[in-house]
Short mmCIF file of N, CA and C in Angstrom, two decimals:
data_model
loop_
_atom_site.label_atom_id
_atom_site.label_comp_id
_atom_site.label_asym_id
_atom_site.label_seq_id
_atom_site.Cartn_x
_atom_site.Cartn_y
_atom_site.Cartn_z
N UNK A 1 26.44 9.70 4.99
CA UNK A 1 27.14 8.45 4.37
C UNK A 1 27.70 7.53 5.17
N UNK A 2 27.37 5.80 4.98
CA UNK A 2 27.86 4.96 6.02
C UNK A 2 28.90 4.99 5.37
N UNK A 3 30.29 4.17 6.63
CA UNK A 3 31.12 3.84 6.27
C UNK A 3 31.44 2.07 6.35
N UNK A 4 29.91 1.04 6.61
CA UNK A 4 29.80 -0.03 6.89
C UNK A 4 29.44 -0.50 5.04
N UNK A 5 29.92 -0.82 4.69
CA UNK A 5 29.77 -2.24 2.95
C UNK A 5 28.47 -2.58 3.30
N UNK A 6 27.77 -2.47 1.81
CA UNK A 6 26.48 -3.35 1.96
C UNK A 6 26.04 -4.63 2.42
N UNK A 7 27.61 -5.19 2.63
CA UNK A 7 27.40 -6.52 3.38
C UNK A 7 26.87 -6.31 4.69
N UNK A 8 27.81 -5.66 4.99
CA UNK A 8 27.31 -5.52 6.93
C UNK A 8 26.52 -5.16 7.30
N UNK A 9 25.96 -3.77 6.54
CA UNK A 9 24.07 -3.12 6.78
C UNK A 9 23.18 -4.37 6.09
N UNK A 10 23.31 -5.72 5.66
CA UNK A 10 22.49 -6.61 5.47
C UNK A 10 22.53 -7.10 7.00
N UNK A 11 23.45 -7.50 7.48
CA UNK A 11 24.15 -8.72 9.21
C UNK A 11 23.91 -7.54 9.84
N UNK A 12 24.31 -6.00 9.99
CA UNK A 12 23.17 -5.78 10.79
C UNK A 12 21.22 -5.70 10.83
N UNK A 13 20.95 -5.69 9.74
CA UNK A 13 19.33 -5.93 9.66
C UNK A 13 19.05 -6.85 10.39
N UNK A 14 19.84 -7.58 9.84
CA UNK A 14 19.38 -9.10 10.04
C UNK A 14 19.85 -9.80 12.19
N UNK A 15 20.46 -8.89 12.09
CA UNK A 15 21.80 -9.06 13.61
C UNK A 15 20.39 -8.45 14.86
N UNK A 16 19.96 -7.34 14.07
CA UNK A 16 18.76 -6.21 14.73
C UNK A 16 17.33 -7.30 15.16
N UNK A 17 17.63 -8.00 14.07
CA UNK A 17 15.56 -8.83 14.09
C UNK A 17 15.67 -10.05 15.83
N UNK A 18 14.29 -9.99 16.22
CA UNK A 18 13.99 -10.91 16.97
C UNK A 18 12.55 -11.39 16.79
N UNK A 19 13.06 -12.54 16.71
CA UNK A 19 11.44 -13.22 16.12
C UNK A 19 10.28 -13.48 17.35
N UNK A 20 10.87 -12.92 19.00
CA UNK A 20 9.61 -13.29 20.21
C UNK A 20 9.20 -11.93 20.64
N UNK A 21 9.03 -10.79 19.63
CA UNK A 21 8.14 -9.67 19.22
C UNK A 21 8.03 -8.68 17.93
N UNK A 22 7.49 -7.89 17.54
CA UNK A 22 6.62 -7.88 16.71
C UNK A 22 7.96 -6.43 16.07
N UNK A 23 8.15 -6.41 14.87
CA UNK A 23 9.30 -5.57 14.61
C UNK A 23 9.08 -4.81 13.14
N UNK A 24 9.34 -3.49 13.04
CA UNK A 24 9.28 -3.05 11.65
C UNK A 24 11.06 -2.96 11.28
N UNK A 25 10.66 -3.38 9.74
CA UNK A 25 12.13 -2.67 9.09
C UNK A 25 12.28 -2.01 8.04
N UNK A 26 12.88 -0.72 8.07
CA UNK A 26 12.73 0.13 7.02
C UNK A 26 13.90 0.45 6.17
N UNK A 27 13.26 0.12 5.40
CA UNK A 27 15.25 0.11 4.20
C UNK A 27 15.05 0.80 3.10
N UNK A 28 15.76 2.20 3.08
CA UNK A 28 15.32 3.17 2.60
C UNK A 28 16.66 3.39 1.50
N UNK A 29 17.78 3.31 1.74
CA UNK A 29 19.16 3.24 0.61
C UNK A 29 19.02 2.03 -0.48
N UNK A 30 19.14 1.63 -1.12
CA UNK A 30 19.60 0.99 -2.39
C UNK A 30 20.94 0.05 -1.94
N UNK A 31 20.68 -1.12 -1.75
CA UNK A 31 22.18 -2.13 -1.23
C UNK A 31 22.54 -3.52 -2.30
N UNK A 32 23.58 -3.27 -2.57
CA UNK A 32 23.78 -4.62 -3.67
C UNK A 32 24.99 -5.29 -2.65
N UNK A 33 24.20 -6.51 -2.96
CA UNK A 33 25.76 -7.30 -2.03
C UNK A 33 26.23 -8.78 -2.67
N UNK A 34 26.89 -8.74 -2.24
CA UNK A 34 27.73 -10.19 -2.96
C UNK A 34 27.35 -10.58 -2.04
N UNK A 35 27.23 -12.49 -2.61
CA UNK A 35 27.08 -13.77 -2.39
C UNK A 35 28.34 -13.97 -2.83
N UNK A 36 28.81 -14.95 -1.58
CA UNK A 36 29.72 -16.44 -2.26
C UNK A 36 29.34 -17.93 -1.14
N UNK A 37 30.04 -18.10 -1.11
CA UNK A 37 29.59 -19.74 -1.18
C UNK A 37 29.28 -19.96 0.44
N UNK A 38 30.08 -19.11 0.93
CA UNK A 38 29.94 -18.93 2.69
C UNK A 38 28.05 -17.68 3.19
N UNK A 39 27.69 -17.68 1.54
CA UNK A 39 26.64 -16.63 1.91
C UNK A 39 26.03 -16.49 0.60
N UNK A 40 25.00 -17.05 1.19
CA UNK A 40 23.99 -17.90 0.10
C UNK A 40 22.57 -16.53 -0.18
N UNK A 41 22.30 -15.85 1.22
CA UNK A 41 20.90 -14.99 1.14
C UNK A 41 21.77 -13.51 1.21
N UNK A 42 21.02 -12.22 0.89
CA UNK A 42 21.36 -11.37 1.16
C UNK A 42 21.09 -11.12 2.43
N UNK A 43 19.36 -10.95 2.67
CA UNK A 43 18.87 -11.09 3.61
C UNK A 43 17.56 -11.80 4.26
N UNK A 44 18.21 -12.71 5.70
CA UNK A 44 16.96 -13.73 6.06
C UNK A 44 16.05 -12.67 7.43
N UNK A 45 14.86 -12.91 6.95
CA UNK A 45 13.56 -12.35 7.67
C UNK A 45 13.76 -13.34 8.61
N UNK A 46 13.37 -12.89 10.18
CA UNK A 46 13.23 -13.69 11.14
C UNK A 46 10.83 -13.46 11.17
N UNK A 47 10.60 -14.20 12.28
CA UNK A 47 9.28 -14.24 12.76
C UNK A 47 8.63 -13.25 13.26
N UNK A 48 7.95 -12.20 12.91
CA UNK A 48 6.68 -11.13 13.67
C UNK A 48 7.78 -10.35 13.06
N UNK A 49 8.17 -10.00 11.56
CA UNK A 49 8.88 -8.72 11.15
C UNK A 49 8.16 -8.42 9.95
N UNK A 50 7.37 -7.03 9.99
CA UNK A 50 7.67 -6.22 8.60
C UNK A 50 8.49 -5.37 8.18
N UNK A 51 8.97 -5.54 6.70
CA UNK A 51 9.84 -5.50 6.26
C UNK A 51 9.14 -4.19 5.18
N UNK A 52 9.36 -2.47 5.44
CA UNK A 52 9.11 -1.90 4.69
C UNK A 52 10.34 -1.24 3.72
N UNK A 53 10.58 -2.19 2.11
CA UNK A 53 11.02 -1.76 1.46
C UNK A 53 11.01 -0.84 0.51
N UNK A 54 11.58 0.59 0.88
CA UNK A 54 11.63 1.73 -0.24
C UNK A 54 12.63 1.96 -1.23
N UNK A 55 12.86 0.74 -1.69
CA UNK A 55 14.46 0.64 -1.86
C UNK A 55 14.71 -0.38 -3.27
N UNK A 56 16.17 -0.33 -3.33
CA UNK A 56 16.38 -2.50 -4.38
C UNK A 56 17.64 -2.71 -3.70
N UNK A 57 16.93 -4.09 -3.19
CA UNK A 57 18.05 -4.60 -2.56
C UNK A 57 18.73 -5.63 -4.60
N UNK A 58 20.07 -5.44 -4.66
CA UNK A 58 20.68 -6.42 -5.24
C UNK A 58 21.55 -7.12 -5.18
N UNK A 59 21.96 -8.19 -6.18
CA UNK A 59 23.31 -9.36 -5.73
C UNK A 59 24.25 -8.95 -6.59
N UNK A 60 25.38 -8.37 -6.56
CA UNK A 60 26.25 -8.44 -7.76
C UNK A 60 26.88 -9.96 -8.47
N UNK A 61 27.08 -9.87 -9.61
CA UNK A 61 27.04 -11.17 -9.80
C UNK A 61 28.19 -11.92 -9.25
N UNK A 62 27.91 -13.75 -9.78
CA UNK A 62 28.61 -14.57 -9.12
C UNK A 62 28.38 -15.84 -9.64
N UNK A 63 28.95 -16.69 -9.21
CA UNK A 63 28.32 -18.15 -9.79
C UNK A 63 28.39 -19.08 -9.18
N UNK A 64 27.04 -19.23 -8.82
CA UNK A 64 26.31 -19.88 -7.30
C UNK A 64 25.90 -20.70 -8.01
N UNK A 65 25.01 -21.96 -7.60
CA UNK A 65 24.66 -22.70 -8.65
C UNK A 65 23.06 -21.74 -8.01
N UNK A 66 22.50 -21.50 -6.56
CA UNK A 66 21.62 -21.40 -6.13
C UNK A 66 21.53 -20.43 -4.92
N UNK A 67 20.63 -19.25 -4.84
CA UNK A 67 21.32 -18.21 -3.87
C UNK A 67 19.76 -17.56 -3.97
N UNK A 68 19.25 -16.59 -2.43
CA UNK A 68 18.27 -16.02 -2.20
C UNK A 68 18.63 -14.69 -1.94
N UNK A 69 18.13 -13.57 -2.69
CA UNK A 69 18.30 -12.66 -2.03
C UNK A 69 17.37 -12.19 -0.19
N UNK A 70 16.30 -12.15 -0.52
CA UNK A 70 15.73 -12.75 0.53
C UNK A 70 15.05 -14.07 1.09
N UNK A 71 15.68 -14.17 2.40
CA UNK A 71 14.37 -15.49 2.82
C UNK A 71 13.74 -15.41 4.14
N UNK A 72 12.66 -16.45 3.58
CA UNK A 72 11.80 -16.31 5.13
C UNK A 72 11.17 -17.57 4.88
N UNK A 73 12.45 -18.66 6.16
CA UNK A 73 12.06 -19.91 6.34
C UNK A 73 11.92 -20.25 7.92
N UNK A 74 11.59 -21.24 8.24
CA UNK A 74 10.68 -21.21 9.50
C UNK A 74 10.14 -20.49 9.43
N UNK A 75 9.50 -19.80 9.41
CA UNK A 75 9.16 -18.64 10.07
C UNK A 75 7.63 -18.25 9.57
N UNK A 76 6.68 -16.67 10.53
CA UNK A 76 5.47 -17.08 11.38
C UNK A 76 5.21 -15.66 11.20
N UNK A 77 4.31 -14.63 10.38
CA UNK A 77 3.74 -13.69 10.39
C UNK A 77 4.62 -12.43 9.82
N UNK A 78 4.93 -12.84 8.95
CA UNK A 78 6.17 -11.98 7.91
C UNK A 78 5.38 -10.86 7.29
N UNK A 79 5.67 -9.61 6.86
CA UNK A 79 4.89 -8.98 5.92
C UNK A 79 6.12 -8.32 5.09
N UNK A 80 6.20 -8.21 3.63
CA UNK A 80 6.91 -7.46 2.85
C UNK A 80 5.91 -6.61 2.54
N UNK A 81 6.66 -5.74 1.73
CA UNK A 81 5.79 -4.03 1.32
C UNK A 81 7.34 -3.22 0.52
N UNK A 82 6.69 -3.01 -1.06
CA UNK A 82 6.94 -2.64 -1.48
C UNK A 82 8.84 -2.86 -1.93
N UNK A 83 9.20 -1.76 -2.80
CA UNK A 83 10.50 -2.52 -3.32
C UNK A 83 10.94 -3.38 -4.03
N UNK A 84 11.75 -3.67 -4.22
CA UNK A 84 12.90 -4.46 -5.58
C UNK A 84 14.03 -5.63 -5.18
N UNK A 85 13.71 -6.40 -5.90
CA UNK A 85 14.67 -7.58 -5.67
C UNK A 85 15.19 -8.02 -7.21
N UNK A 86 16.46 -7.28 -6.73
CA UNK A 86 17.70 -7.89 -8.39
C UNK A 86 18.45 -8.59 -8.24
N UNK A 87 18.27 -9.68 -9.13
CA UNK A 87 19.60 -10.56 -9.20
C UNK A 87 20.49 -10.07 -10.44
N UNK A 88 21.37 -11.50 -10.61
CA UNK A 88 22.57 -11.17 -11.63
C UNK A 88 21.98 -11.11 -13.17
N UNK A 89 20.85 -11.41 -13.36
CA UNK A 89 21.42 -12.01 -14.82
C UNK A 89 21.87 -11.39 -15.71
N UNK A 90 22.53 -11.61 -16.87
CA UNK A 90 23.60 -10.70 -17.54
C UNK A 90 25.03 -10.22 -16.59
N UNK A 91 24.72 -10.96 -15.65
CA UNK A 91 26.71 -11.20 -14.70
C UNK A 91 27.04 -12.07 -13.98
N UNK A 92 25.98 -13.17 -14.36
CA UNK A 92 26.00 -14.31 -13.73
C UNK A 92 27.18 -15.33 -14.28
N UNK A 93 27.95 -16.02 -13.50
CA UNK A 93 29.06 -16.74 -14.23
C UNK A 93 28.70 -17.98 -14.47
N UNK A 94 27.71 -18.58 -15.60
CA UNK A 94 27.37 -20.21 -14.80
C UNK A 94 28.45 -21.15 -15.23
N UNK A 95 28.32 -22.09 -14.34
CA UNK A 95 29.49 -23.07 -14.18
C UNK A 95 29.04 -24.31 -15.05
N UNK A 96 29.92 -24.53 -15.95
CA UNK A 96 29.60 -25.16 -16.85
C UNK A 96 29.64 -26.96 -15.67
N UNK A 97 28.11 -27.36 -16.56
CA UNK A 97 27.59 -28.56 -16.22
C UNK A 97 26.78 -28.26 -15.07
N UNK A 98 25.87 -27.04 -14.76
CA UNK A 98 24.93 -26.82 -13.98
C UNK A 98 23.66 -25.59 -14.14
N UNK A 99 22.89 -25.56 -13.90
CA UNK A 99 21.55 -24.67 -14.68
C UNK A 99 21.44 -23.57 -13.87
N UNK A 100 22.19 -23.38 -12.92
CA UNK A 100 21.91 -22.76 -11.90
C UNK A 100 20.84 -21.45 -11.53
N UNK A 101 19.52 -22.64 -11.67
CA UNK A 101 18.15 -22.35 -11.66
C UNK A 101 17.97 -21.89 -9.96
N UNK A 102 18.58 -22.13 -9.33
CA UNK A 102 18.08 -22.17 -8.20
C UNK A 102 18.39 -20.49 -7.36
N UNK A 103 18.36 -19.29 -8.57
CA UNK A 103 18.75 -18.20 -7.94
C UNK A 103 17.17 -17.51 -7.65
N UNK A 104 17.00 -16.87 -6.82
CA UNK A 104 15.64 -16.86 -6.00
C UNK A 104 15.85 -15.26 -5.78
N UNK A 105 14.81 -14.08 -6.29
CA UNK A 105 14.39 -13.30 -5.09
C UNK A 105 14.00 -12.94 -3.63
N UNK A 106 12.50 -14.13 -3.87
CA UNK A 106 12.18 -14.56 -2.91
C UNK A 106 11.83 -16.01 -2.22
N UNK A 107 12.78 -16.10 -1.78
CA UNK A 107 12.85 -17.41 -0.90
C UNK A 107 11.86 -17.79 0.36
N UNK A 108 10.78 -18.33 -0.20
CA UNK A 108 10.03 -18.89 0.92
C UNK A 108 9.76 -20.33 0.95
N UNK A 109 9.97 -20.85 2.62
CA UNK A 109 10.44 -22.49 3.11
C UNK A 109 10.01 -22.34 4.81
N UNK A 110 8.88 -23.62 4.11
CA UNK A 110 7.98 -24.26 5.52
C UNK A 110 7.64 -22.66 6.55
N UNK A 111 6.64 -21.69 6.43
CA UNK A 111 6.55 -20.34 6.76
C UNK A 111 5.42 -20.20 6.47
N UNK A 112 4.19 -20.02 7.28
CA UNK A 112 3.00 -19.27 7.44
C UNK A 112 3.09 -17.81 7.64
N UNK A 113 1.40 -17.73 7.49
CA UNK A 113 1.27 -16.06 7.31
C UNK A 113 1.91 -14.68 7.33
N UNK A 114 2.41 -15.39 5.90
CA UNK A 114 3.12 -14.08 5.11
C UNK A 114 2.67 -13.53 3.61
N UNK A 115 2.43 -11.79 4.34
CA UNK A 115 1.96 -11.07 2.90
C UNK A 115 3.27 -10.67 2.50
N UNK A 116 2.88 -10.53 0.74
CA UNK A 116 4.02 -9.61 0.08
C UNK A 116 3.15 -9.01 -0.73
N UNK A 117 3.40 -7.47 -0.64
CA UNK A 117 2.31 -6.65 -1.15
C UNK A 117 3.51 -5.53 -2.38
N UNK A 118 3.18 -5.01 -3.03
CA UNK A 118 3.96 -4.24 -4.40
C UNK A 118 5.09 -4.27 -4.40
N UNK A 119 5.72 -5.82 -4.69
CA UNK A 119 6.86 -6.64 -4.51
C UNK A 119 7.74 -5.87 -5.79
N UNK A 120 8.63 -5.63 -6.59
CA UNK A 120 9.45 -6.29 -7.47
C UNK A 120 9.96 -7.49 -7.80
N UNK A 121 10.52 -7.88 -8.56
CA UNK A 121 11.71 -8.96 -8.99
C UNK A 121 11.78 -9.04 -10.09
N UNK A 122 13.06 -8.86 -9.81
CA UNK A 122 13.41 -8.83 -11.81
C UNK A 122 15.07 -9.67 -11.36
N UNK A 123 15.70 -10.29 -12.96
CA UNK A 123 17.13 -10.86 -13.24
C UNK A 123 17.80 -11.93 -12.67
N UNK A 124 17.08 -12.65 -11.87
CA UNK A 124 17.30 -13.74 -11.21
C UNK A 124 17.57 -15.23 -12.02
N UNK A 125 18.24 -15.63 -11.68
CA UNK A 125 18.86 -17.42 -12.59
C UNK A 125 17.86 -17.81 -11.90
N UNK A 126 16.74 -18.27 -11.44
CA UNK A 126 16.01 -18.67 -11.10
C UNK A 126 14.57 -18.45 -10.97
N UNK A 127 13.52 -18.18 -10.08
CA UNK A 127 12.19 -17.76 -9.91
C UNK A 127 12.17 -16.39 -8.77
N UNK A 128 11.48 -15.47 -9.12
CA UNK A 128 10.86 -14.12 -8.79
C UNK A 128 10.57 -14.22 -7.07
N UNK A 129 9.47 -15.35 -7.27
CA UNK A 129 9.17 -16.11 -5.99
C UNK A 129 8.48 -17.53 -6.00
N UNK A 130 9.69 -18.53 -4.83
CA UNK A 130 9.56 -19.38 -4.59
C UNK A 130 9.38 -19.93 -2.95
N UNK A 131 7.79 -20.82 -2.89
CA UNK A 131 7.41 -21.27 -2.06
C UNK A 131 7.71 -22.72 -2.05
N UNK A 132 8.06 -23.41 -1.03
CA UNK A 132 8.24 -24.60 -0.84
C UNK A 132 8.32 -24.57 0.70
N UNK A 133 8.16 -25.98 0.71
CA UNK A 133 8.31 -26.31 2.44
C UNK A 133 8.68 -28.15 2.35
N UNK A 134 7.95 -28.76 3.60
CA UNK A 134 8.62 -29.81 4.00
C UNK A 134 8.58 -31.44 2.51
N UNK A 135 9.13 -32.38 2.90
CA UNK A 135 8.62 -33.76 2.07
C UNK A 135 7.36 -34.03 1.77
N UNK A 136 7.53 -34.63 0.33
CA UNK A 136 6.09 -35.50 0.06
C UNK A 136 5.84 -35.93 1.06
N UNK A 137 4.98 -36.37 1.25
CA UNK A 137 4.49 -38.03 2.40
C UNK A 137 3.31 -38.68 1.94
N UNK A 138 2.75 -38.31 0.95
CA UNK A 138 2.01 -39.27 -0.38
C UNK A 138 1.24 -38.19 -1.32
N UNK A 139 0.24 -38.32 -1.71
CA UNK A 139 -0.37 -37.55 -3.01
C UNK A 139 -0.76 -36.81 -2.45
N UNK A 140 -0.37 -35.45 -2.91
CA UNK A 140 -1.42 -34.26 -2.64
C UNK A 140 -0.77 -33.78 -1.23
N UNK A 141 -0.02 -34.86 -0.23
CA UNK A 141 -0.20 -33.62 0.73
C UNK A 141 1.29 -33.64 1.30
N UNK A 142 1.95 -32.49 1.53
CA UNK A 142 2.98 -32.20 2.61
C UNK A 142 3.02 -31.70 3.93
N UNK A 143 3.86 -32.20 4.67
CA UNK A 143 4.50 -32.06 5.59
C UNK A 143 5.02 -31.14 5.82
N UNK A 144 4.88 -29.68 6.25
CA UNK A 144 5.12 -28.82 6.78
C UNK A 144 5.66 -27.99 5.67
N UNK A 145 4.56 -28.02 4.53
CA UNK A 145 4.24 -27.01 3.52
C UNK A 145 4.20 -25.34 4.05
N UNK A 146 4.38 -24.52 3.47
CA UNK A 146 4.13 -22.89 3.62
C UNK A 146 2.99 -23.50 3.75
N UNK A 147 1.94 -21.93 4.39
CA UNK A 147 0.68 -21.93 4.40
C UNK A 147 0.51 -20.94 4.09
N UNK A 148 -0.73 -19.27 3.99
CA UNK A 148 -1.73 -18.71 4.41
C UNK A 148 -0.37 -18.23 3.92
N UNK A 149 -0.21 -18.02 2.40
CA UNK A 149 1.01 -16.89 1.80
C UNK A 149 -0.27 -16.42 0.89
N UNK A 150 -0.15 -14.34 0.84
CA UNK A 150 -0.95 -13.35 -0.18
C UNK A 150 0.38 -13.52 -0.43
N UNK A 151 0.53 -12.97 -1.92
CA UNK A 151 0.65 -11.67 -2.65
C UNK A 151 -0.20 -11.27 -3.64
N UNK A 152 0.12 -9.88 -3.41
CA UNK A 152 -0.84 -8.95 -4.15
C UNK A 152 -0.02 -7.70 -4.60
N UNK A 153 -0.03 -7.32 -5.77
CA UNK A 153 0.02 -6.04 -6.26
C UNK A 153 1.95 -6.83 -7.02
N UNK A 154 2.47 -7.86 -6.66
CA UNK A 154 3.06 -7.82 -7.13
C UNK A 154 3.93 -7.60 -8.77
N UNK A 155 5.34 -7.64 -9.12
CA UNK A 155 5.63 -7.56 -10.87
C UNK A 155 6.63 -7.95 -10.77
N UNK A 156 6.55 -9.40 -11.15
CA UNK A 156 8.12 -10.29 -11.03
C UNK A 156 8.48 -10.24 -12.91
N UNK A 157 9.27 -9.68 -12.85
CA UNK A 157 9.89 -9.66 -14.77
C UNK A 157 10.99 -10.29 -15.21
N UNK A 158 11.60 -9.91 -16.03
CA UNK A 158 12.91 -10.67 -16.44
C UNK A 158 13.63 -10.92 -15.78
N UNK A 159 12.62 -13.13 -15.57
CA UNK A 159 13.70 -14.04 -14.84
C UNK A 159 14.31 -15.04 -15.66
N UNK A 160 15.23 -15.70 -14.97
CA UNK A 160 15.50 -16.63 -15.89
C UNK A 160 14.45 -18.15 -15.67
N UNK A 161 14.08 -18.05 -15.12
CA UNK A 161 12.80 -19.00 -15.27
C UNK A 161 11.91 -19.25 -14.96
N UNK A 162 11.01 -18.82 -13.93
CA UNK A 162 9.70 -18.76 -13.62
C UNK A 162 9.11 -17.95 -12.74
N UNK A 163 7.82 -16.73 -13.05
CA UNK A 163 7.63 -15.68 -12.15
C UNK A 163 7.48 -16.56 -10.84
N UNK A 164 6.94 -17.21 -10.63
CA UNK A 164 6.60 -17.50 -9.29
C UNK A 164 6.69 -19.23 -9.22
N UNK A 165 7.05 -19.98 -8.39
CA UNK A 165 6.72 -21.34 -7.79
C UNK A 165 5.74 -21.78 -6.48
N UNK A 166 5.22 -22.35 -7.06
CA UNK A 166 4.40 -22.94 -5.41
C UNK A 166 4.46 -24.50 -5.87
N UNK A 167 6.19 -25.45 -4.91
CA UNK A 167 6.40 -26.40 -4.49
C UNK A 167 5.22 -26.83 -4.07
N UNK A 168 5.65 -26.36 -2.46
CA UNK A 168 4.81 -26.98 -1.24
C UNK A 168 4.21 -26.25 -1.01
N UNK A 169 2.84 -26.17 -0.87
CA UNK A 169 1.97 -24.47 -0.99
C UNK A 169 0.36 -24.89 -0.48
N UNK A 170 0.08 -24.66 0.44
CA UNK A 170 -0.97 -24.44 1.75
C UNK A 170 -1.76 -22.81 0.97
N UNK A 171 -3.13 -23.12 0.51
CA UNK A 171 -3.27 -21.73 0.71
C UNK A 171 -2.58 -20.22 0.53
N UNK A 172 -2.41 -20.49 -0.67
CA UNK A 172 -2.08 -19.32 -1.60
C UNK A 172 -2.96 -17.79 -2.69
N UNK A 173 -2.99 -17.02 -2.30
CA UNK A 173 -3.50 -16.25 -2.55
C UNK A 173 -2.50 -15.22 -3.44
N UNK A 174 -2.59 -15.17 -5.24
CA UNK A 174 -1.76 -13.93 -5.33
C UNK A 174 -3.26 -13.40 -6.31
N UNK A 175 -2.76 -11.89 -6.23
CA UNK A 175 -4.16 -10.84 -6.80
C UNK A 175 -2.78 -9.39 -7.28
N UNK A 176 -3.93 -9.81 -8.25
CA UNK A 176 -3.29 -8.21 -9.00
C UNK A 176 -2.18 -7.68 -9.60
#
């Protein structure tokens, strides 16, 4: 049994990552992370990372308008295999005047060569997977769009908004 909180364990996973060489993170225990205005992401991944998720990462009920359970931002060559990312629908404290529709299980932003296999996402106030990039620079042209993204055998269910949002993306394969 660990004497560290679930938040501290996620912080350790973030600290252990180095984007300058290939690494594998294996998460075998279930974790429930408390998100706050100072911490809107449970786990951020770096480039050249393989995350083998053999468990569930959940978040506690919160009042955030925006959160990410796992974030891949400005990265390349990241792979996630297995596991579940579970949001806080049913426990979320909605703020008056806010839709809280920006709560994502997996957030991919300005990243390339990303593979996600056999991941389950559920109970987020927004989308299961949100893929985006930079600003629109003309009709149908986006600077810094996420590219070469593959989602295979993923199950996206019980989400408040959508399973997948492709906002700024180039070269996305969604299979099974």
